[in-house]
């Protein structure tokens, strides 16, 4: 993984319904200066090209936002240069990206030109076999995540009551009055969506360091049952109405629900933490959402909750194992391709793009 001071997010998620994409949120093409859409198959150097461009931009003093691959967090799927209004993105499946204003804003970069096609034709059979197995492992992972998500939904249905919803709404109101007082005569704030979490071949990952790199005041939401969404929706609505720009971070296991909320302009973050993904630092405040659930209800549901936690954890573990197997097959696929790739040509493309981007200043 990259060092902790870098701003890193995910724009895709391995979710119960399959791959879930937020790539439409990468950079609004209406306000962008340049978006480079990289095309090309496995092992052709897309991530390497983006990392090389990002390195040159960072050396020139530009802020860089790194979009990691949810399947392999050590790989890049996109890079955003916010001040320049520019981005590079891997536009291949599953996060297919196509231009909205081709030529005027977006342009293709064909890394497939770096392949030795004659050499690859000679190993066609091996490539086809590896590609099919890779996809099967992902499908199994999604089935396991779907089953785990059903159990988590059942847990929320057990514990969420009108009284709990009122408690969380009141707590959100108090936080807003203290931390996010409405700005005078300010337009509504903007919402940017990013995943801070991923279910990957390395397990469950939360990029807490990204929040800490932008925010000095951290509210840790201690949440074993997926209740944070009920608090965060109020904070999101109140913050935006008060004129604050926010980063809304959905839950990969339920992308219509929020897991975290960042307000970088005032250095404030609300981060869900659980036994599976504990917050690694010392927060400014800790809200124990679990303690807000009716105690008698928790007592009555204790056995069901223990069973749900055990089964959900096992299913998620099976999904992670399938993702690890898919990663191993993908590594094998890249190993097949690598000897037939002209990486020097890819570096030349990266240097040309970096020069073009830095000239936008």
mmCIF file of C-alpha atoms in Angstrom:
data_model
loop_
_atom_site.group_PDB
_atom_site.id
_atom_site.type_symbol
_atom_site.label_atom_id
_atom_site.label_comp_id
_atom_site.label_asym_id
_atom_site.label_seq_id
_atom_site.Cartn_x
_atom_site.Cartn_y
_atom_site.Cartn_z
ATOM 1 C CA UNK A 1 0.000 0.000 0.000
ATOM 2 C CA UNK A 2 1.034 3.597 -0.532
ATOM 3 C CA UNK A 3 2.249 5.725 2.340
ATOM 4 C CA UNK A 4 -0.283 7.049 4.828
ATOM 5 C CA UNK A 5 -0.224 10.746 3.853
ATOM 6 C CA UNK A 6 -1.607 10.047 0.389
ATOM 7 C CA UNK A 7 -5.291 10.646 -0.322
ATOM 8 C CA UNK A 8 -6.651 7.267 -1.389
ATOM 9 C CA UNK A 9 -10.177 6.075 -2.075
ATOM 10 C CA UNK A 10 -12.007 3.356 -3.972
ATOM 11 C CA UNK A 11 -14.554 4.069 -6.706
ATOM 12 C CA UNK A 12 -15.584 0.450 -7.156
ATOM 13 C CA UNK A 13 -16.754 -2.170 -4.698
ATOM 14 C CA UNK A 14 -17.093 -5.911 -4.541
ATOM 15 C CA UNK A 15 -20.687 -5.846 -3.329
ATOM 16 C CA UNK A 16 -23.460 -8.396 -2.745
ATOM 17 C CA UNK A 17 -24.932 -7.508 -6.153
ATOM 18 C CA UNK A 18 -21.610 -7.827 -7.973
ATOM 19 C CA UNK A 19 -19.220 -5.044 -8.927
ATOM 20 C CA UNK A 20 -20.666 -1.663 -7.886
ATOM 21 C CA UNK A 21 -19.290 1.374 -9.689
ATOM 22 C CA UNK A 22 -18.998 5.013 -8.639
ATOM 23 C CA UNK A 23 -16.752 5.846 -11.594
ATOM 24 C CA UNK A 24 -19.277 8.405 -12.828
ATOM 25 C CA UNK A 25 -18.183 10.380 -9.741
ATOM 26 C CA UNK A 26 -14.502 10.452 -10.767
ATOM 27 C CA UNK A 27 -14.452 14.001 -12.140
ATOM 28 C CA UNK A 28 -17.388 15.917 -13.671
ATOM 29 C CA UNK A 29 -16.534 16.122 -17.404
ATOM 30 C CA UNK A 30 -18.459 19.414 -17.636
ATOM 31 C CA UNK A 31 -15.821 21.103 -15.460
ATOM 32 C CA UNK A 32 -12.793 18.925 -16.253
ATOM 33 C CA UNK A 33 -9.878 20.049 -18.396
ATOM 34 C CA UNK A 34 -8.641 16.604 -19.390
ATOM 35 C CA UNK A 35 -9.555 12.978 -18.711
ATOM 36 C CA UNK A 36 -7.398 10.205 -20.127
ATOM 37 C CA UNK A 37 -9.234 6.880 -20.485
ATOM 38 C CA UNK A 38 -6.817 3.964 -20.549
ATOM 39 C CA UNK A 39 -7.736 0.905 -22.579
ATOM 40 C CA UNK A 40 -5.878 -2.377 -22.715
ATOM 41 C CA UNK A 41 -5.960 -5.884 -21.276
ATOM 42 C CA UNK A 42 -4.117 -7.568 -18.379
ATOM 43 C CA UNK A 43 -0.486 -6.796 -17.727
ATOM 44 C CA UNK A 44 -0.175 -3.983 -20.279
ATOM 45 C CA UNK A 45 0.895 -1.405 -17.680
ATOM 46 C CA UNK A 46 -2.200 0.718 -16.989
ATOM 47 C CA UNK A 47 -1.566 0.977 -13.240
ATOM 48 C CA UNK A 48 2.169 1.535 -13.814
ATOM 49 C CA UNK A 49 1.453 4.362 -16.258
ATOM 50 C CA UNK A 50 -0.896 6.083 -13.820
ATOM 51 C CA UNK A 51 1.553 5.748 -10.957
ATOM 52 C CA UNK A 52 4.337 7.241 -13.103
ATOM 53 C CA UNK A 53 2.175 10.221 -14.073
ATOM 54 C CA UNK A 54 1.069 10.698 -10.457
ATOM 55 C CA UNK A 55 4.682 10.639 -9.274
ATOM 56 C CA UNK A 56 5.690 13.346 -11.742
ATOM 57 C CA UNK A 57 2.664 15.464 -10.800
ATOM 58 C CA UNK A 58 3.435 15.113 -7.081
ATOM 59 C CA UNK A 59 7.070 16.072 -7.704
ATOM 60 C CA UNK A 60 5.773 19.204 -9.453
ATOM 61 C CA UNK A 61 3.798 20.083 -6.310
ATOM 62 C CA UNK A 62 0.346 18.927 -7.399
ATOM 63 C CA UNK A 63 -2.097 17.319 -4.976
ATOM 64 C CA UNK A 64 -2.945 13.802 -6.123
ATOM 65 C CA UNK A 65 -5.953 11.644 -5.296
ATOM 66 C CA UNK A 66 -5.291 7.944 -5.815
ATOM 67 C CA UNK A 67 -8.177 5.609 -6.666
ATOM 68 C CA UNK A 68 -7.244 2.076 -5.644
ATOM 69 C CA UNK A 69 -8.505 -1.141 -7.178
ATOM 70 C CA UNK A 70 -11.010 -2.787 -4.852
ATOM 71 C CA UNK A 71 -9.929 -6.235 -6.017
ATOM 72 C CA UNK A 72 -6.226 -5.470 -5.527
ATOM 73 C CA UNK A 73 -5.563 -2.403 -3.337
ATOM 74 C CA UNK A 74 -1.898 -2.396 -4.400
ATOM 75 C CA UNK A 75 -3.005 -1.499 -7.925
ATOM 76 C CA UNK A 76 -4.367 1.810 -9.228
ATOM 77 C CA UNK A 77 -7.630 2.219 -11.114
ATOM 78 C CA UNK A 78 -7.497 6.016 -11.447
ATOM 79 C CA UNK A 79 -5.617 9.158 -10.503
ATOM 80 C CA UNK A 80 -7.174 12.598 -10.018
ATOM 81 C CA UNK A 81 -5.294 15.904 -10.102
ATOM 82 C CA UNK A 82 -7.925 18.197 -8.528
ATOM 83 C CA UNK A 83 -6.254 21.577 -9.056
ATOM 84 C CA UNK A 84 -5.628 20.846 -12.723
ATOM 85 C CA UNK A 85 -9.117 19.438 -13.231
ATOM 86 C CA UNK A 86 -7.588 16.310 -14.738
ATOM 87 C CA UNK A 87 -7.731 12.558 -14.285
ATOM 88 C CA UNK A 88 -6.493 9.277 -15.673
ATOM 89 C CA UNK A 89 -8.711 6.217 -15.372
ATOM 90 C CA UNK A 90 -8.625 2.555 -16.280
ATOM 91 C CA UNK A 91 -11.675 2.401 -18.535
ATOM 92 C CA UNK A 92 -11.801 -1.380 -18.946
ATOM 93 C CA UNK A 93 -14.277 -3.845 -17.403
ATOM 94 C CA UNK A 94 -15.669 -4.065 -14.825
ATOM 95 C CA UNK A 95 -15.504 -0.267 -14.404
ATOM 96 C CA UNK A 96 -16.072 0.621 -18.040
ATOM 97 C CA UNK A 97 -15.595 4.350 -18.680
ATOM 98 C CA UNK A 98 -16.482 5.998 -21.978
ATOM 99 C CA UNK A 99 -16.138 9.649 -23.036
ATOM 100 C CA UNK A 100 -19.009 12.109 -22.775
ATOM 101 C CA UNK A 101 -17.183 14.882 -24.658
ATOM 102 C CA UNK A 102 -14.626 12.935 -26.727
ATOM 103 C CA UNK A 103 -11.667 14.971 -27.847
ATOM 104 C CA UNK A 104 -12.854 18.134 -26.075
ATOM 105 C CA UNK A 105 -12.394 16.661 -22.592
ATOM 106 C CA UNK A 106 -11.683 12.926 -22.742
ATOM 107 C CA UNK A 107 -9.267 11.021 -24.899
ATOM 108 C CA UNK A 108 -8.372 7.354 -25.197
ATOM 109 C CA UNK A 109 -4.936 5.964 -24.452
ATOM 110 C CA UNK A 110 -4.560 2.564 -26.118
ATOM 111 C CA UNK A 111 -2.073 0.526 -24.131
ATOM 112 C CA UNK A 112 -3.036 -2.448 -26.247
ATOM 113 C CA UNK A 113 -0.569 -1.009 -28.759
ATOM 114 C CA UNK A 114 2.174 -2.170 -26.379
ATOM 115 C CA UNK A 115 1.304 -5.849 -26.955
ATOM 116 C CA UNK A 116 3.271 -8.195 -29.168
ATOM 117 C CA UNK A 117 0.172 -9.667 -30.823
ATOM 118 C CA UNK A 118 2.007 -12.407 -32.672
ATOM 119 C CA UNK A 119 3.553 -13.646 -29.447
ATOM 120 C CA UNK A 120 0.200 -13.611 -27.624
ATOM 121 C CA UNK A 121 -1.510 -15.592 -30.362
ATOM 122 C CA UNK A 122 0.942 -18.405 -29.669
ATOM 123 C CA UNK A 123 -0.340 -18.743 -26.055
ATOM 124 C CA UNK A 124 -4.013 -18.121 -26.836
ATOM 125 C CA UNK A 125 -5.213 -21.365 -25.223
ATOM 126 C CA UNK A 126 -3.507 -20.653 -21.903
ATOM 127 C CA UNK A 127 -4.972 -17.139 -21.844
ATOM 128 C CA UNK A 128 -8.533 -18.381 -22.466
ATOM 129 C CA UNK A 129 -8.310 -21.000 -19.692
ATOM 130 C CA UNK A 130 -6.954 -18.527 -17.142
ATOM 131 C CA UNK A 131 -9.525 -15.854 -18.025
ATOM 132 C CA UNK A 132 -12.518 -18.171 -17.500
ATOM 133 C CA UNK A 133 -11.361 -19.384 -14.066
ATOM 134 C CA UNK A 134 -10.701 -15.821 -12.908
ATOM 135 C CA UNK A 135 -14.314 -14.780 -13.537
ATOM 136 C CA UNK A 136 -15.766 -17.848 -11.785
ATOM 137 C CA UNK A 137 -13.999 -16.977 -8.523
ATOM 138 C CA UNK A 138 -15.494 -13.472 -8.570
ATOM 139 C CA UNK A 139 -19.003 -14.873 -9.072
ATOM 140 C CA UNK A 140 -18.599 -17.136 -6.045
ATOM 141 C CA UNK A 141 -17.359 -14.195 -3.965
ATOM 142 C CA UNK A 142 -20.451 -12.184 -4.891
ATOM 143 C CA UNK A 143 -22.773 -15.044 -3.903
ATOM 144 C CA UNK A 144 -21.110 -15.263 -0.488
ATOM 145 C CA UNK A 145 -21.347 -11.497 0.019
ATOM 146 C CA UNK A 146 -25.010 -11.570 -0.959
ATOM 147 C CA UNK A 147 -25.736 -14.159 1.727
ATOM 148 C CA UNK A 148 -23.746 -12.203 4.325
ATOM 149 C CA UNK A 149 -25.607 -8.997 3.435
ATOM 150 C CA UNK A 150 -28.983 -10.712 3.952
ATOM 151 C CA UNK A 151 -27.932 -11.632 7.469
ATOM 152 C CA UNK A 152 -26.761 -8.084 8.188
ATOM 153 C CA UNK A 153 -30.082 -6.725 6.927
ATOM 154 C CA UNK A 154 -31.885 -9.108 9.287
ATOM 155 C CA UNK A 155 -29.784 -7.848 12.216
ATOM 156 C CA UNK A 156 -30.728 -4.242 11.488
ATOM 157 C CA UNK A 157 -34.388 -5.226 11.204
ATOM 158 C CA UNK A 158 -34.143 -6.797 14.691
ATOM 159 C CA UNK A 159 -32.549 -3.803 16.390
ATOM 160 C CA UNK A 160 -33.764 -0.637 14.697
ATOM 161 C CA UNK A 161 -36.803 0.780 16.452
ATOM 162 C CA UNK A 162 -38.514 4.196 16.257
ATOM 163 C CA UNK A 163 -36.992 5.016 19.644
ATOM 164 C CA UNK A 164 -33.487 4.281 18.360
ATOM 165 C CA UNK A 165 -34.065 6.364 15.244
ATOM 166 C CA UNK A 166 -35.186 9.283 17.446
ATOM 167 C CA UNK A 167 -32.073 8.952 19.623
ATOM 168 C CA UNK A 168 -29.749 9.000 16.613
ATOM 169 C CA UNK A 169 -31.580 11.948 15.034
ATOM 170 C CA UNK A 170 -31.286 13.908 18.283
ATOM 171 C CA UNK A 171 -27.578 13.082 18.565
ATOM 172 C CA UNK A 172 -27.040 14.221 14.956
ATOM 173 C CA UNK A 173 -28.858 17.489 15.651
ATOM 174 C CA UNK A 174 -26.588 18.158 18.616
ATOM 175 C CA UNK A 175 -23.456 17.465 16.558
ATOM 176 C CA UNK A 176 -24.628 19.733 13.739
ATOM 177 C CA UNK A 177 -25.338 22.619 16.128
ATOM 178 C CA UNK A 178 -21.873 22.227 17.623
ATOM 179 C CA UNK A 179 -19.685 21.305 14.644
ATOM 180 C CA UNK A 180 -21.442 22.375 11.424
ATOM 181 C CA UNK A 181 -23.302 25.595 12.089
ATOM 182 C CA UNK A 182 -24.896 26.873 8.856
ATOM 183 C CA UNK A 183 -22.817 29.350 6.889
ATOM 184 C CA UNK A 184 -24.391 32.735 6.273
ATOM 185 C CA UNK A 185 -25.754 33.290 2.773
ATOM 186 C CA UNK A 186 -23.930 30.263 1.442
ATOM 187 C CA UNK A 187 -25.274 27.986 -1.305
ATOM 188 C CA UNK A 188 -25.861 24.350 -0.521
ATOM 189 C CA UNK A 189 -22.705 22.276 -0.275
ATOM 190 C CA UNK A 190 -21.649 19.650 -2.797
ATOM 191 C CA UNK A 191 -21.541 15.904 -2.243
ATOM 192 C CA UNK A 192 -18.691 13.800 -3.595
ATOM 193 C CA UNK A 193 -19.062 10.038 -3.305
ATOM 194 C CA UNK A 194 -16.101 7.783 -2.598
ATOM 195 C CA UNK A 195 -15.702 4.364 -1.022
ATOM 196 C CA UNK A 196 -13.415 4.352 2.008
ATOM 197 C CA UNK A 197 -13.959 0.598 2.460
ATOM 198 C CA UNK A 198 -13.373 -2.475 0.314
ATOM 199 C CA UNK A 199 -13.871 -6.212 0.464
ATOM 200 C CA UNK A 200 -10.632 -7.305 -1.177
ATOM 201 C CA UNK A 201 -8.357 -10.314 -1.502
ATOM 202 C CA UNK A 202 -6.589 -8.933 1.595
ATOM 203 C CA UNK A 203 -9.800 -8.962 3.615
ATOM 204 C CA UNK A 204 -11.936 -6.057 4.814
ATOM 205 C CA UNK A 205 -10.095 -2.768 4.356
ATOM 206 C CA UNK A 206 -10.916 0.740 5.577
ATOM 207 C CA UNK A 207 -8.659 3.580 4.459
ATOM 208 C CA UNK A 208 -8.714 5.392 7.794
ATOM 209 C CA UNK A 209 -5.426 7.103 6.875
ATOM 210 C CA UNK A 210 -7.193 9.017 4.096
ATOM 211 C CA UNK A 211 -9.597 10.573 6.584
ATOM 212 C CA UNK A 212 -6.781 11.342 9.016
ATOM 213 C CA UNK A 213 -4.744 12.991 6.243
ATOM 214 C CA UNK A 214 -7.578 15.477 5.657
ATOM 215 C CA UNK A 215 -9.277 15.745 9.045
ATOM 216 C CA UNK A 216 -7.849 16.437 12.486
ATOM 217 C CA UNK A 217 -11.116 15.958 14.378
ATOM 218 C CA UNK A 218 -12.363 12.387 14.216
ATOM 219 C CA UNK A 219 -15.660 11.117 15.539
ATOM 220 C CA UNK A 220 -15.359 7.339 15.891
ATOM 221 C CA UNK A 221 -18.748 5.680 15.529
ATOM 222 C CA UNK A 222 -18.451 2.387 17.402
ATOM 223 C CA UNK A 223 -20.893 0.284 15.418
ATOM 224 C CA UNK A 224 -21.214 -3.516 15.489
ATOM 225 C CA UNK A 225 -24.676 -3.668 13.918
ATOM 226 C CA UNK A 226 -24.594 -1.294 10.937
ATOM 227 C CA UNK A 227 -26.457 1.559 12.634
ATOM 228 C CA UNK A 228 -24.193 4.453 11.582
ATOM 229 C CA UNK A 229 -26.191 5.130 8.415
ATOM 230 C CA UNK A 230 -29.107 6.397 10.543
ATOM 231 C CA UNK A 231 -26.852 9.036 12.120
ATOM 232 C CA UNK A 232 -24.829 9.874 9.025
ATOM 233 C CA UNK A 233 -27.822 10.653 6.805
ATOM 234 C CA UNK A 234 -28.849 13.430 9.196
ATOM 235 C CA UNK A 235 -25.288 14.769 9.351
ATOM 236 C CA UNK A 236 -24.998 14.665 5.548
ATOM 237 C CA UNK A 237 -28.279 16.516 4.989
ATOM 238 C CA UNK A 238 -27.533 19.108 7.683
ATOM 239 C CA UNK A 239 -23.971 19.691 6.521
ATOM 240 C CA UNK A 240 -24.927 20.164 2.867
ATOM 241 C CA UNK A 241 -27.843 22.460 3.722
ATOM 242 C CA UNK A 242 -25.436 24.444 5.909
ATOM 243 C CA UNK A 243 -23.169 25.081 2.903
ATOM 244 C CA UNK A 244 -20.446 22.481 3.500
ATOM 245 C CA UNK A 245 -18.889 20.283 0.822
ATOM 246 C CA UNK A 246 -18.756 16.682 2.009
ATOM 247 C CA UNK A 247 -17.357 13.315 0.991
ATOM 248 C CA UNK A 248 -20.053 10.664 1.435
ATOM 249 C CA UNK A 249 -18.678 7.137 1.756
ATOM 250 C CA UNK A 250 -21.134 4.291 1.104
ATOM 251 C CA UNK A 251 -20.942 0.806 2.588
ATOM 252 C CA UNK A 252 -19.695 -1.758 0.010
ATOM 253 C CA UNK A 253 -21.964 -4.367 1.598
ATOM 254 C CA UNK A 254 -24.972 -2.060 1.116
ATOM 255 C CA UNK A 255 -24.038 0.765 -1.301
ATOM 256 C CA UNK A 256 -27.309 2.607 -0.664
ATOM 257 C CA UNK A 257 -26.220 3.116 2.955
ATOM 258 C CA UNK A 258 -23.482 5.347 4.402
ATOM 259 C CA UNK A 259 -20.479 4.116 6.391
ATOM 260 C CA UNK A 260 -18.481 7.340 6.783
ATOM 261 C CA UNK A 261 -18.748 11.084 6.209
ATOM 262 C CA UNK A 262 -15.872 13.531 5.711
ATOM 263 C CA UNK A 263 -15.999 17.330 5.802
ATOM 264 C CA UNK A 264 -12.411 18.190 4.820
ATOM 265 C CA UNK A 265 -12.916 21.969 4.682
ATOM 266 C CA UNK A 266 -13.359 22.030 8.468
ATOM 267 C CA UNK A 267 -11.146 19.000 9.173
ATOM 268 C CA UNK A 268 -14.018 16.871 10.475
ATOM 269 C CA UNK A 269 -14.696 13.168 9.889
ATOM 270 C CA UNK A 270 -17.268 10.682 11.134
ATOM 271 C CA UNK A 271 -15.848 7.176 10.814
ATOM 272 C CA UNK A 272 -17.612 3.894 11.481
ATOM 273 C CA UNK A 273 -15.530 1.337 13.320
ATOM 274 C CA UNK A 274 -16.346 -2.249 14.199
ATOM 275 C CA UNK A 275 -14.568 -5.262 15.713
ATOM 276 C CA UNK A 276 -13.753 -6.360 12.143
ATOM 277 C CA UNK A 277 -12.308 -2.927 11.209
ATOM 278 C CA UNK A 278 -11.274 -1.039 14.376
ATOM 279 C CA UNK A 279 -10.132 2.572 14.179
ATOM 280 C CA UNK A 280 -6.339 2.477 14.650
ATOM 281 C CA UNK A 281 -5.815 5.873 16.275
ATOM 282 C CA UNK A 282 -7.182 7.981 19.117
ATOM 283 C CA UNK A 283 -10.381 9.776 18.053
ATOM 284 C CA UNK A 284 -11.440 13.214 19.225
ATOM 285 C CA UNK A 285 -14.753 11.690 20.307
ATOM 286 C CA UNK A 286 -16.168 8.193 20.424
ATOM 287 C CA UNK A 287 -19.887 7.555 20.028
ATOM 288 C CA UNK A 288 -20.956 4.082 21.134
ATOM 289 C CA UNK A 289 -23.879 3.492 18.807
ATOM 290 C CA UNK A 290 -24.224 -0.077 20.091
ATOM 291 C CA UNK A 291 -25.040 1.304 23.546
ATOM 292 C CA UNK A 292 -27.982 3.259 22.143
ATOM 293 C CA UNK A 293 -29.875 0.056 21.285
ATOM 294 C CA UNK A 294 -32.566 -0.959 23.770
ATOM 295 C CA UNK A 295 -30.848 -3.171 26.359
ATOM 296 C CA UNK A 296 -33.797 -5.483 26.836
ATOM 297 C CA UNK A 297 -34.033 -5.976 23.073
ATOM 298 C CA UNK A 298 -30.339 -6.829 22.935
ATOM 299 C CA UNK A 299 -30.783 -9.324 25.751
ATOM 300 C CA UNK A 300 -33.664 -11.058 23.986
ATOM 301 C CA UNK A 301 -31.794 -11.178 20.652
ATOM 302 C CA UNK A 302 -28.399 -12.134 22.078
ATOM 303 C CA UNK A 303 -28.387 -15.701 20.716
ATOM 304 C CA UNK A 304 -29.624 -14.643 17.266
ATOM 305 C CA UNK A 305 -27.049 -11.859 17.108
ATOM 306 C CA UNK A 306 -24.230 -14.213 18.088
ATOM 307 C CA UNK A 307 -25.308 -16.672 15.395
ATOM 308 C CA UNK A 308 -25.642 -13.898 12.797
ATOM 309 C CA UNK A 309 -22.179 -12.539 13.567
ATOM 310 C CA UNK A 310 -20.622 -15.989 13.271
ATOM 311 C CA UNK A 311 -22.321 -16.910 9.989
ATOM 312 C CA UNK A 312 -21.851 -13.484 8.395
ATOM 313 C CA UNK A 313 -18.150 -13.539 9.305
ATOM 314 C CA UNK A 314 -17.749 -17.023 7.824
ATOM 315 C CA UNK A 315 -19.478 -16.033 4.583
ATOM 316 C CA UNK A 316 -17.361 -12.882 4.264
ATOM 317 C CA UNK A 317 -14.269 -14.985 4.878
ATOM 318 C CA UNK A 318 -15.322 -17.324 2.057
ATOM 319 C CA UNK A 319 -15.779 -14.308 -0.222
ATOM 320 C CA UNK A 320 -12.295 -13.035 0.658
ATOM 321 C CA UNK A 321 -10.833 -16.473 -0.068
ATOM 322 C CA UNK A 322 -12.522 -16.495 -3.492
ATOM 323 C CA UNK A 323 -11.166 -13.010 -4.188
ATOM 324 C CA UNK A 324 -7.693 -14.235 -3.203
ATOM 325 C CA UNK A 325 -8.040 -17.113 -5.670
ATOM 326 C CA UNK A 326 -9.184 -14.668 -8.368
ATOM 327 C CA UNK A 327 -6.169 -12.464 -7.585
ATOM 328 C CA UNK A 328 -3.820 -15.449 -7.939
ATOM 329 C CA UNK A 329 -5.333 -16.286 -11.320
ATOM 330 C CA UNK A 330 -5.100 -12.652 -12.409
ATOM 331 C CA UNK A 331 -1.441 -12.616 -11.415
ATOM 332 C CA UNK A 332 -0.989 -15.719 -13.542
ATOM 333 C CA UNK A 333 -2.743 -14.006 -16.426
ATOM 334 C CA UNK A 334 -0.470 -10.968 -16.135
ATOM 335 C CA UNK A 335 2.550 -13.280 -16.026
ATOM 336 C CA UNK A 336 1.416 -14.752 -19.355
ATOM 337 C CA UNK A 337 1.101 -11.300 -20.906
ATOM 338 C CA UNK A 338 4.159 -9.556 -19.418
ATOM 339 C CA UNK A 339 6.822 -11.063 -21.718
ATOM 340 C CA UNK A 340 4.848 -9.729 -24.694
ATOM 341 C CA UNK A 341 4.503 -6.135 -23.499
ATOM 342 C CA UNK A 342 6.708 -3.209 -24.563
ATOM 343 C CA UNK A 343 6.947 -1.422 -21.197
ATOM 344 C CA UNK A 344 9.361 1.202 -22.551
ATOM 345 C CA UNK A 345 6.617 2.360 -24.875
ATOM 346 C CA UNK A 346 4.237 2.583 -21.898
ATOM 347 C CA UNK A 347 6.713 4.777 -20.047
ATOM 348 C CA UNK A 348 6.986 7.055 -23.067
ATOM 349 C CA UNK A 349 3.186 7.400 -23.063
ATOM 350 C CA UNK A 350 3.231 8.227 -19.345
ATOM 351 C CA UNK A 351 5.882 10.920 -19.778
ATOM 352 C CA UNK A 352 3.967 12.494 -22.668
ATOM 353 C CA UNK A 353 0.734 12.571 -20.641
ATOM 354 C CA UNK A 354 2.483 14.038 -17.589
ATOM 355 C CA UNK A 355 3.963 16.781 -19.756
ATOM 356 C CA UNK A 356 0.561 17.576 -21.256
ATOM 357 C CA UNK A 357 -1.136 17.668 -17.863
ATOM 358 C CA UNK A 358 1.429 19.870 -16.168
ATOM 359 C CA UNK A 359 1.172 22.280 -19.114
ATOM 360 C CA UNK A 360 -2.493 22.867 -18.118
ATOM 361 C CA UNK A 361 -1.267 24.999 -15.213
#
